[in-house]
Coordinates of C-alpha atoms and ligand atoms in Angstrom, one line a residue:
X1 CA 108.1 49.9 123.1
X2 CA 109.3 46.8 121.8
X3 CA 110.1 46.8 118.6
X4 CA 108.4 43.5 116.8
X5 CA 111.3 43.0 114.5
X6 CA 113.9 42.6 117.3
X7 CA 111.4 40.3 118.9
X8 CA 110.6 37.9 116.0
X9 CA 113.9 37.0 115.7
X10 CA 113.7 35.1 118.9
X11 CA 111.4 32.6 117.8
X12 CA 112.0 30.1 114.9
X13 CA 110.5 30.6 111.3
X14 CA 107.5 28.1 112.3
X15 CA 106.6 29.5 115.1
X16 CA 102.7 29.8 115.0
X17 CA 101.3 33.6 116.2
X18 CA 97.3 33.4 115.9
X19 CA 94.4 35.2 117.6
X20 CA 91.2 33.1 119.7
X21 CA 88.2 33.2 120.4
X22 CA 85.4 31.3 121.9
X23 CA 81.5 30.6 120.4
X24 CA 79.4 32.2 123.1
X25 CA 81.5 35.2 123.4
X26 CA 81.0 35.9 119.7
X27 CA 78.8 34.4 117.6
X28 CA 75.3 36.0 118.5
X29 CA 72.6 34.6 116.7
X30 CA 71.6 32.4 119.5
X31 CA 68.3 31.4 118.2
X32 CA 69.3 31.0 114.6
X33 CA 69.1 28.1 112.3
X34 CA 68.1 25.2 114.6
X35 CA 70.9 26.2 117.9
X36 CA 69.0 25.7 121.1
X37 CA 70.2 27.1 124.8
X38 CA 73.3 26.3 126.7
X39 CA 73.9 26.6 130.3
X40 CA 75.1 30.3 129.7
X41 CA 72.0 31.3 127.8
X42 CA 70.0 30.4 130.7
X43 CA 72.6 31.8 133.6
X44 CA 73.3 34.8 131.7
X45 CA 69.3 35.4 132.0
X46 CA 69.3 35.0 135.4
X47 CA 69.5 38.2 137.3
X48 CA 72.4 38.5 139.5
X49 CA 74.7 36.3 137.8
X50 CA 76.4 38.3 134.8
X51 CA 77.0 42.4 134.9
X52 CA 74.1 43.8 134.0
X53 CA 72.2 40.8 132.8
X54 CA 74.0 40.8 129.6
X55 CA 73.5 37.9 127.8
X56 CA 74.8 36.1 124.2
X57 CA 72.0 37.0 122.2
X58 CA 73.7 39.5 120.0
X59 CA 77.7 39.2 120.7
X60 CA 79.4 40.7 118.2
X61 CA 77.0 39.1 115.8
X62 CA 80.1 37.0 114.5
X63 CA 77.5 34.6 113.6
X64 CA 76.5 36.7 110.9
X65 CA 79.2 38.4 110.0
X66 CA 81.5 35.7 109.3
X67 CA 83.5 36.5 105.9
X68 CA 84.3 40.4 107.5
X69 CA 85.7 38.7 110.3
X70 CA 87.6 36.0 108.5
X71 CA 88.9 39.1 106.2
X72 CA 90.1 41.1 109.7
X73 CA 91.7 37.8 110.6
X74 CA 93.6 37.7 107.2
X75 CA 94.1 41.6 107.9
X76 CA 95.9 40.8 111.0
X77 CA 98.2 38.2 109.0
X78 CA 98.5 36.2 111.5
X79 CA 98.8 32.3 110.4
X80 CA 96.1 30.7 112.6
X81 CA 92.8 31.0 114.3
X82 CA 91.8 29.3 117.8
X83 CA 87.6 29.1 117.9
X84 CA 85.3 27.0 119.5
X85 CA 82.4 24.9 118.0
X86 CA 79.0 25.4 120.0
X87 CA 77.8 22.2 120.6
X88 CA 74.2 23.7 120.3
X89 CA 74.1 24.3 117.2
X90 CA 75.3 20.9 116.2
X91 CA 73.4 18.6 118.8
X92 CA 71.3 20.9 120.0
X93 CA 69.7 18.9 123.1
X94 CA 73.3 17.5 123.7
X95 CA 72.1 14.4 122.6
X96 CA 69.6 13.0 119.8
X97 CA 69.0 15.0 116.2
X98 CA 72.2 16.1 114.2
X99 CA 71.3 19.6 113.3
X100 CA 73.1 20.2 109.7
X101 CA 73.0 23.9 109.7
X102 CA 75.2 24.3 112.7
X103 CA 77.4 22.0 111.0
X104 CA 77.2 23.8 107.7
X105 CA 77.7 27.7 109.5
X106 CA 81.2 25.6 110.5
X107 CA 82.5 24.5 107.5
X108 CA 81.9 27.8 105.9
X109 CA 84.2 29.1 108.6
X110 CA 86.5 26.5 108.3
X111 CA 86.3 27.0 104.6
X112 CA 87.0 30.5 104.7
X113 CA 90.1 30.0 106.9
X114 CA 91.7 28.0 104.3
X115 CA 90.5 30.6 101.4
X116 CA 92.6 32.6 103.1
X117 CA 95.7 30.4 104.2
X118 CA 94.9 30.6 107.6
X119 CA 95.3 27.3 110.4
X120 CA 92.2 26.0 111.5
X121 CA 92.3 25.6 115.9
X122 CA 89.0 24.0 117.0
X123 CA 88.1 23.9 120.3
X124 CA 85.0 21.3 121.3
X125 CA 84.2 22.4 124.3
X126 CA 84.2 26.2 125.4
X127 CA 81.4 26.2 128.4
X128 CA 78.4 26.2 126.2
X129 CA 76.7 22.9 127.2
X130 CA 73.3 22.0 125.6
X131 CA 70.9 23.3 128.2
X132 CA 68.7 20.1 127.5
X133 CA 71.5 17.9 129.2
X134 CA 71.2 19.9 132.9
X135 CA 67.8 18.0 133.1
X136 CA 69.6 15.1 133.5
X137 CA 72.7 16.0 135.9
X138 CA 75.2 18.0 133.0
X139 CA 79.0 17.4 133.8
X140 CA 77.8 16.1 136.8
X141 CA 76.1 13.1 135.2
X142 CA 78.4 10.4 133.6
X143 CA 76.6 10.4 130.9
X144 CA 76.8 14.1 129.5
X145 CA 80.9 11.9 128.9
X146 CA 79.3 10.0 126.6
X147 CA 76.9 12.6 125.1
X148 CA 80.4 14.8 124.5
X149 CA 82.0 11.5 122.9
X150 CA 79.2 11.2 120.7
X151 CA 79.3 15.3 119.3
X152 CA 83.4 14.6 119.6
X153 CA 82.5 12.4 116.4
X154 CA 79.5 14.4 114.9
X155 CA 82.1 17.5 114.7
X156 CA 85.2 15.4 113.5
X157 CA 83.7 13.7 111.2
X158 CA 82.5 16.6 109.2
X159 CA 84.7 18.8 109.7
X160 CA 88.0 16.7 110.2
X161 CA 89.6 16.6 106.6
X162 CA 90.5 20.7 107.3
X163 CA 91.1 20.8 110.6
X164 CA 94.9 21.7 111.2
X165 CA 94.6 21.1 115.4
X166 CA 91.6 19.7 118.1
X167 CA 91.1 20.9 121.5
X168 CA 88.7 18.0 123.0
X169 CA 88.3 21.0 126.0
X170 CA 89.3 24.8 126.9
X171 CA 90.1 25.3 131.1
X172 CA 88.1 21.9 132.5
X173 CA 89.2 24.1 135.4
X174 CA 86.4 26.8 134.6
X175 CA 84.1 24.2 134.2
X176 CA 84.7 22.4 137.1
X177 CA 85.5 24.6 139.8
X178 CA 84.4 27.7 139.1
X179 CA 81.3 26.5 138.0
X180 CA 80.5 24.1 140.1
X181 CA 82.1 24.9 143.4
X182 CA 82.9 28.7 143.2
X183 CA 79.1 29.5 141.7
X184 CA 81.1 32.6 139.2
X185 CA 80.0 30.6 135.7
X186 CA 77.2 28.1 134.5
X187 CA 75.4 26.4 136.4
X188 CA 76.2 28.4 139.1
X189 CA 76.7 26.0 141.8
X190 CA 78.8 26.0 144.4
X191 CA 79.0 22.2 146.3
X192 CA 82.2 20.3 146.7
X193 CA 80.6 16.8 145.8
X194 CA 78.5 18.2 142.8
X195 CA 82.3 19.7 141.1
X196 CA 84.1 16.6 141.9
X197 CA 81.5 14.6 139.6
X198 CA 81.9 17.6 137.6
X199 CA 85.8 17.4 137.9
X200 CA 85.9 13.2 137.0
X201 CA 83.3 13.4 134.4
X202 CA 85.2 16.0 132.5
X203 CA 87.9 14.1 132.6
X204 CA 86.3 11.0 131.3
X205 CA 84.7 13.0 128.9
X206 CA 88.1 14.3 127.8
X207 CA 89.7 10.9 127.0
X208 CA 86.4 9.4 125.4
X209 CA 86.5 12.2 123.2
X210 CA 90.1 12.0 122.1
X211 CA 89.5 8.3 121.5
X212 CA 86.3 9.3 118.6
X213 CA 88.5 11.8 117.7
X214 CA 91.3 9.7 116.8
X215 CA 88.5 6.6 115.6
X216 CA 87.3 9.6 113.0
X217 CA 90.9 10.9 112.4
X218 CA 93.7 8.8 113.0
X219 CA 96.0 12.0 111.7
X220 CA 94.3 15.0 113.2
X221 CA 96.8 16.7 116.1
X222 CA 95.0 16.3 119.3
X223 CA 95.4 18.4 122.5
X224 CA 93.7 20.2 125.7
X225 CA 93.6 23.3 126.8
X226 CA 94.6 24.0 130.2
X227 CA 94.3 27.1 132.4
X228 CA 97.2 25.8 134.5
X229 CA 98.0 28.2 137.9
X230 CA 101.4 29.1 138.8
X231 CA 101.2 29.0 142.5
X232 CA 103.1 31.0 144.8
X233 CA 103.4 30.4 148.5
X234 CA 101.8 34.4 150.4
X235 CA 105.2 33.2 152.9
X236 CA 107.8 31.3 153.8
X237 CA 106.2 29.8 156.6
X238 CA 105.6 25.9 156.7
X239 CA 102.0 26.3 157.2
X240 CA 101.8 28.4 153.6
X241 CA 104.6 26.4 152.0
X242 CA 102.4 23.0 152.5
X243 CA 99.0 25.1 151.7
X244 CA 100.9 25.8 148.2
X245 CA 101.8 22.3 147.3
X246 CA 97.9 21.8 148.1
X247 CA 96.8 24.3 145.9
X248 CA 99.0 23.4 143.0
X249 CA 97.4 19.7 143.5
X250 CA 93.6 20.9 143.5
X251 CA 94.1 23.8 140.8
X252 CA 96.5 21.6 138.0
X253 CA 97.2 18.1 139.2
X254 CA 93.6 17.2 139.2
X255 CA 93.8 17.8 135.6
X256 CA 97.4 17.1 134.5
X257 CA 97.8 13.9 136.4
X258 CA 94.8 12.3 134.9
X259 CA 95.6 13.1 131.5
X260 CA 99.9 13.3 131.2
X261 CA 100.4 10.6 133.9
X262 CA 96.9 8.5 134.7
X263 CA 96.3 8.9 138.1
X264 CA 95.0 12.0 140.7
X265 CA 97.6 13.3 142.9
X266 CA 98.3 11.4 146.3
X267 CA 97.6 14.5 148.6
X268 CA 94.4 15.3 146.5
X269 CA 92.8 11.5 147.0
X270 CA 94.0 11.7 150.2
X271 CA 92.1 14.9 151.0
X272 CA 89.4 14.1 149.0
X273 CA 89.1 11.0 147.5
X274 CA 86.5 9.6 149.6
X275 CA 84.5 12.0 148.1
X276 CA 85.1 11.3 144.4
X277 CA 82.6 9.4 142.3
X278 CA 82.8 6.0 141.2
X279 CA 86.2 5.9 139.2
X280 CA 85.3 2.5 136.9
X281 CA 87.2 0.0 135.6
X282 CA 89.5 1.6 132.6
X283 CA 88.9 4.9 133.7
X284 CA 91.8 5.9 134.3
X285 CA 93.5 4.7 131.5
X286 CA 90.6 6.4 128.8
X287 CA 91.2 9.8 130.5
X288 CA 95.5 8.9 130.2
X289 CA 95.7 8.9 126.2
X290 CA 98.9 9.9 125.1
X291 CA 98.2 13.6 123.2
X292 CA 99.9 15.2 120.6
X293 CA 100.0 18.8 122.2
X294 CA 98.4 20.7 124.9
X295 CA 97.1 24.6 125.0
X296 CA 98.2 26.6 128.6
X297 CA 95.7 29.8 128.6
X298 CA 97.9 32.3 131.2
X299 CA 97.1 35.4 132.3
X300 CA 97.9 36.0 136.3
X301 CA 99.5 33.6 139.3
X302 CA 97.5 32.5 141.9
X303 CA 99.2 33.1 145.7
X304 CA 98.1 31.9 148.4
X305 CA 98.5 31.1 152.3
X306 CA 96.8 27.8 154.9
X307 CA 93.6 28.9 155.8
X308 CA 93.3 28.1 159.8
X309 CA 90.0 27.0 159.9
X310 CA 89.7 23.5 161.6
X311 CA 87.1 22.5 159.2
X312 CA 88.3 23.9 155.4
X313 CA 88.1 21.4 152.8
X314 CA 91.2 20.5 150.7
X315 CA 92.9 22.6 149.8
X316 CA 92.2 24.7 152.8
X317 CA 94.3 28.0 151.1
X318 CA 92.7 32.0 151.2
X319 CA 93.9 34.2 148.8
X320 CA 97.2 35.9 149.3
X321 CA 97.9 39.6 148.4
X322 CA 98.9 40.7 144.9
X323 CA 103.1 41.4 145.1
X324 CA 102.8 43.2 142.3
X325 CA 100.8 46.7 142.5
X326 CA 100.4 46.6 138.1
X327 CA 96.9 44.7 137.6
X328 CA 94.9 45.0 134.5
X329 CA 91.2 46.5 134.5
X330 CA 89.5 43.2 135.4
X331 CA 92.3 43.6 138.6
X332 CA 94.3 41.0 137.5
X333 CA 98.3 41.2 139.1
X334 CA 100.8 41.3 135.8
X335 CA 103.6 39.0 136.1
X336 CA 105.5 37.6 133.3
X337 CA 108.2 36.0 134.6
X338 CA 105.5 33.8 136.6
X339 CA 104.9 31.7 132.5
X340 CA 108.2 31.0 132.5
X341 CA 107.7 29.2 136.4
X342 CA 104.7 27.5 134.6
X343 CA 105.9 26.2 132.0
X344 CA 109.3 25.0 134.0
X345 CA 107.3 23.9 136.9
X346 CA 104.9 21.7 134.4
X347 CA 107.9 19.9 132.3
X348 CA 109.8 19.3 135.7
X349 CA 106.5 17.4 136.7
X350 CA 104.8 15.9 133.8
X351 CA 106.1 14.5 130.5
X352 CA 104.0 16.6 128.4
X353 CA 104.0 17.0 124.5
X354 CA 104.5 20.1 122.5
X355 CA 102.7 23.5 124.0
X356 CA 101.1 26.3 122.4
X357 CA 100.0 29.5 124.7
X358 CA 96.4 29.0 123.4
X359 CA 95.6 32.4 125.2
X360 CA 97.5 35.3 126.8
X361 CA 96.5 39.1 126.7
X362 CA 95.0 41.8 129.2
X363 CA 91.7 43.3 129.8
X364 CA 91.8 47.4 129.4
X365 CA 88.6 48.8 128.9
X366 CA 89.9 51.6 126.7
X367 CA 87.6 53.0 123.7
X368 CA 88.3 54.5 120.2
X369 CA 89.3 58.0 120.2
X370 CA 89.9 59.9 116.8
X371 CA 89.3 56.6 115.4
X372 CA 92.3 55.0 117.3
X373 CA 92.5 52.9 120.5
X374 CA 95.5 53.7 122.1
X375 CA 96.4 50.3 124.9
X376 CA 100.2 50.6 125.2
X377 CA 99.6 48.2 128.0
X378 CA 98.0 45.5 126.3
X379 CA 100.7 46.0 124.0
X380 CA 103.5 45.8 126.8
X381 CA 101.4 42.7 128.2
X382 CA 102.1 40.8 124.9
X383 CA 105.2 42.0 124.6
X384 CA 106.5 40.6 127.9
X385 CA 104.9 37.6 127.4
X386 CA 106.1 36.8 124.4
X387 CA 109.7 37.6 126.1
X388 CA 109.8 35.2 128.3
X389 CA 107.8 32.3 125.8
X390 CA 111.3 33.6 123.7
X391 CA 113.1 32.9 126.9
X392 CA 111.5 29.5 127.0
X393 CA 112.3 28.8 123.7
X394 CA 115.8 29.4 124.3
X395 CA 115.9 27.2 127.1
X396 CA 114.8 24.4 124.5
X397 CA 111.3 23.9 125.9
X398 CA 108.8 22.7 122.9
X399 CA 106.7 26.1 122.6
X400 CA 105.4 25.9 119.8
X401 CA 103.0 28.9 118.5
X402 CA 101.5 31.8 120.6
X403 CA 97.2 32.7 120.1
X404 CA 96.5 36.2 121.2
X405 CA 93.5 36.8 123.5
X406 CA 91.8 38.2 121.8
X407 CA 91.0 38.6 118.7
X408 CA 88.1 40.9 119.5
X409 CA 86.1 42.5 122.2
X410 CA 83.5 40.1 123.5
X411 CA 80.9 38.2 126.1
X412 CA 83.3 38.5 129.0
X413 CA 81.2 35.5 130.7
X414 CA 80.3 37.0 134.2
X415 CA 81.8 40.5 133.3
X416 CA 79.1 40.7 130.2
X417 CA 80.9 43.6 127.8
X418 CA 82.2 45.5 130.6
X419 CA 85.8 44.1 130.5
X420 CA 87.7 44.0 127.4
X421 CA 90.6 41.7 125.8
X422 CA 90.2 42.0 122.0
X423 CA 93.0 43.1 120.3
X424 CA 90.3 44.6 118.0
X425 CA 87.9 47.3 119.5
X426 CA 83.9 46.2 118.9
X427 CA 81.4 49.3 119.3
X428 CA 78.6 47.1 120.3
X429 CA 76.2 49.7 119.1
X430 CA 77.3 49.4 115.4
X431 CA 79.2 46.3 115.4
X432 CA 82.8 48.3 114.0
X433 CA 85.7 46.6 114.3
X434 CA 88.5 48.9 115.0
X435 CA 92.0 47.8 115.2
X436 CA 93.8 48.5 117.9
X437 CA 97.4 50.2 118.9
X438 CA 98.4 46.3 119.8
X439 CA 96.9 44.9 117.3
X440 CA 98.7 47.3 114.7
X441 CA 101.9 46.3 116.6
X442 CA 100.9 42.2 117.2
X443 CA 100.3 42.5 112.8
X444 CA 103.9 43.8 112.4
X445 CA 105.4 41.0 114.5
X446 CA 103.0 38.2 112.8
X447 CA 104.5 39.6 109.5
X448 CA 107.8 38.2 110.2
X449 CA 106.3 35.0 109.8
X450 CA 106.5 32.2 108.7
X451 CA 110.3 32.8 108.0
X452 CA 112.7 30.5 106.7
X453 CA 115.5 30.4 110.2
X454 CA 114.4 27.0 111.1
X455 CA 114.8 23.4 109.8
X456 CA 110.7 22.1 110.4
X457 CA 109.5 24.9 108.2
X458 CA 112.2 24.0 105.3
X459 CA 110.7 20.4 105.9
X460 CA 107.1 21.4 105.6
Ligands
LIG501 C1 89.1 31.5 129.2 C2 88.6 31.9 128.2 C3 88.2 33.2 127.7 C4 88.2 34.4 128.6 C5 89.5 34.9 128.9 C6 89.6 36.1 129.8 O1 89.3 30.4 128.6 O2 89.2 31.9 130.3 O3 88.9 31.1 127.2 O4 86.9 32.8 127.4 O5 87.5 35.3 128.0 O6 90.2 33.9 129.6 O7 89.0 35.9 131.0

């Protein structure tokens, strides 16, 4: 096991180590003081869609339990906290009426993070779109971009003044393709016209929401979050070697381009572009704001091969076999060293700003035994993770904090509670939080900081 002394001292005194989470998958309390549906209220209680028809009603009644959570947070010692804001509880028909007590349920927490010492990470936008706004097209619809500009305010704001970092959106990628053209999350759909509205609009969406940010909060660090893929070519042959450069495009570049370098990528318009919506006047240049970091969520690589069919759309890839036979329980393949491609890969191709890993961790379903939960492999997943963001570091790239995923069991969106990523075991039954082997260990690294070995956290 790797001992989380040895590995601390790889990473400089300031480096951030934190947990996340995400609104929908915790909170509960769905109906409570004035919060209205989102899409995944509505999906979630459609049968067929999510294991089991499990649904957000109850979570892990975070909602409710807010200062014994804060309290495990502080337990932990780690020195931030990634959440999300729902925007139903604070618009909660996307647009029209402000409602204060979702506003008020976010200061307490925001409140409670400082109490404690702890960095506030706010995410706007983690899938839970006001139901209401469907009616009229959701991220389809240009103007659920101006509906999100509009809560991008609300939210700042109030809530601004403690804020340590803003995420305007966590994985557009989920939002766009897999819920719009792979059918897996909210809405459900699965139409390559309705997820490339989807795809611009979220983009647009993005950059008007970093410029009410900023209008708000001239001072307040603002970022995204990206699920970026590592891709990996199934083969050397030419065929899969082009299909890769493909995928890379449709997967990142759709997303990267617009935001670190103001345009979509030449083979992707070229595929697709005739397809695209409208892209107005200053478009571009909204969505191209200059950030002040970005979030990469990791977990797997993505290989793949040219799919033969005459009439595929872009990207025209399958799915290529795992190399590795070590997957998680949700039957994701482990590989580490494929962060490290990321993360090269990225910088060689965008100019990007400082990075946190916003989330990294495993899924193993393992319960409490003797009042212990014994995951040695989530605990080697972290470990070698952290490894090669260490490695990173070394190589002088600007990583510059690490958010464990996460911090608790939770609503694992189309998996329901089945699978299970918290570094904290919740008995959904009971609602006890037990700590786990890897978070034990994850505590003993976070310990070692902050620590005085490097010149920024002299300076602060
Ligand atoms: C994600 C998510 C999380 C998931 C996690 C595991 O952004 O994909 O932020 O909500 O639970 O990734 O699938």
């Amino acid at each position: 096991m790797m001992d989380p002394r040895t590995l601390s001292e790889r990473f400089p005194g300031d480096f951030l180590f934190g947990v996340a989470t995400a609104a929908f998958q915790i909170e509960g309390a769905s109906k409570a003081d004035g919060r209205k549906p989102s899409i995944w209220d509505a999906f979630s209680n459609m049968p067929g869609r999510v294991f089991g028809r499990h649904n957000g009603d109850v979570a892990c009644d975070h909602y409710n339990r807010l200062e014994e959570d804060l309290d495990l947070i502080k337990a932990l010692g780690v020195s931030a906290y990634r959440f999300s804001i729902a925007w139903p509880r604070i618009v909660p028909e996307g647009t029209g009426a402000v409602n204060e007590k979702g506003l008020d349920f976010y200061d307490r927490l925001v409140d409670g993070l400082k109490a404690r010492g702890i960095k506030a990470f706010a995410t706007l936008y983690h899938w839970d779109l006001p139901l209401s706004l469907m009616g009229d097209g959701g991220w389809t619809a240009r103007q659920t971009a101006h509906a999100f500009e509009r809560y991008a305010r609300v939210v700042t704001a109030r809530l601004g003044d403690r804020l340590d970092a803003v995420a305007t959106f966590n994985e557009p990628w989920c939002s766009v393709w897999l819920s719009h053209l792979y059918g897996i999350h909210a809405p459900g759909e699965c139409n390559l016209d309705a997820a490339l509205h989807a795809l611009h609009v979220t983009n647009l969406a993005h950059g008007l929401g970093v410029a009410a940010i900023r209008s708000e909060r001239p001072q307040l660090p603002v970022g995204i979050v990206l699920n970026a893929h590592q891709t990996y070519a199934g083969s050397d042959a030419a065929e899969d070697l082009a299909a890769e450069k493909r995928a890379f495009d449709f997967h990142n570049g759709v997303f990267f381009g617009p935001v670190f370098a103001g345009a979509y990528p030449e083979g992707f318009m070229s595929g697709l572009g005739h397809r695209m919506p409208p892209i107005e006047p200053g478009d571009m240049e909204t969505i191209h704001q200059k950030l002040d970091w970005w979030g990469l969520n990791y977990y797997t690589p993505m290989r793949v091969l040219a799919d033969p069919a005459p009439d595929a759309d872009y990207p025209a890839t399958l799915p290529a076999p795992a190399v590795s036979d070590v997957k998680t329980d949700i039957g994701w393949e482990v590989c580490a060293p494929a962060l490290g491609d990321l993360i090269r890969r990225l910088n060689a191709a965008y100019r990007l700003p400082e990075c946190y890993i916003t989330e990294n961790g495993a899924c193993y379903n393992m319960g409490v035994e003797n009042g212990a939960v014994d995951d040695q492999p989530r605990l080697d997943y972290i470990a070698e993770h952290l490894a090669v963001t260490a490695d990173l570091i070394a190589e002088g790239y600007a990583m510059r904090g690490y958010f464990a995923w996460s911090l608790m069991d939770n609503f694992e969106w189309a998996e329901g509670y089945r699978m299970r990523f918290g570094i904290v075991h919740v008995d959904y039954d009971t609602q006890v939080r037990t700590i786990k082997k890897s978070g034990h260990w994850y505590k003993a690294l976070a310990a070692q900081f902050p620590k005085g070995n490097h010149a920024r956290s002299a300076a602060e």
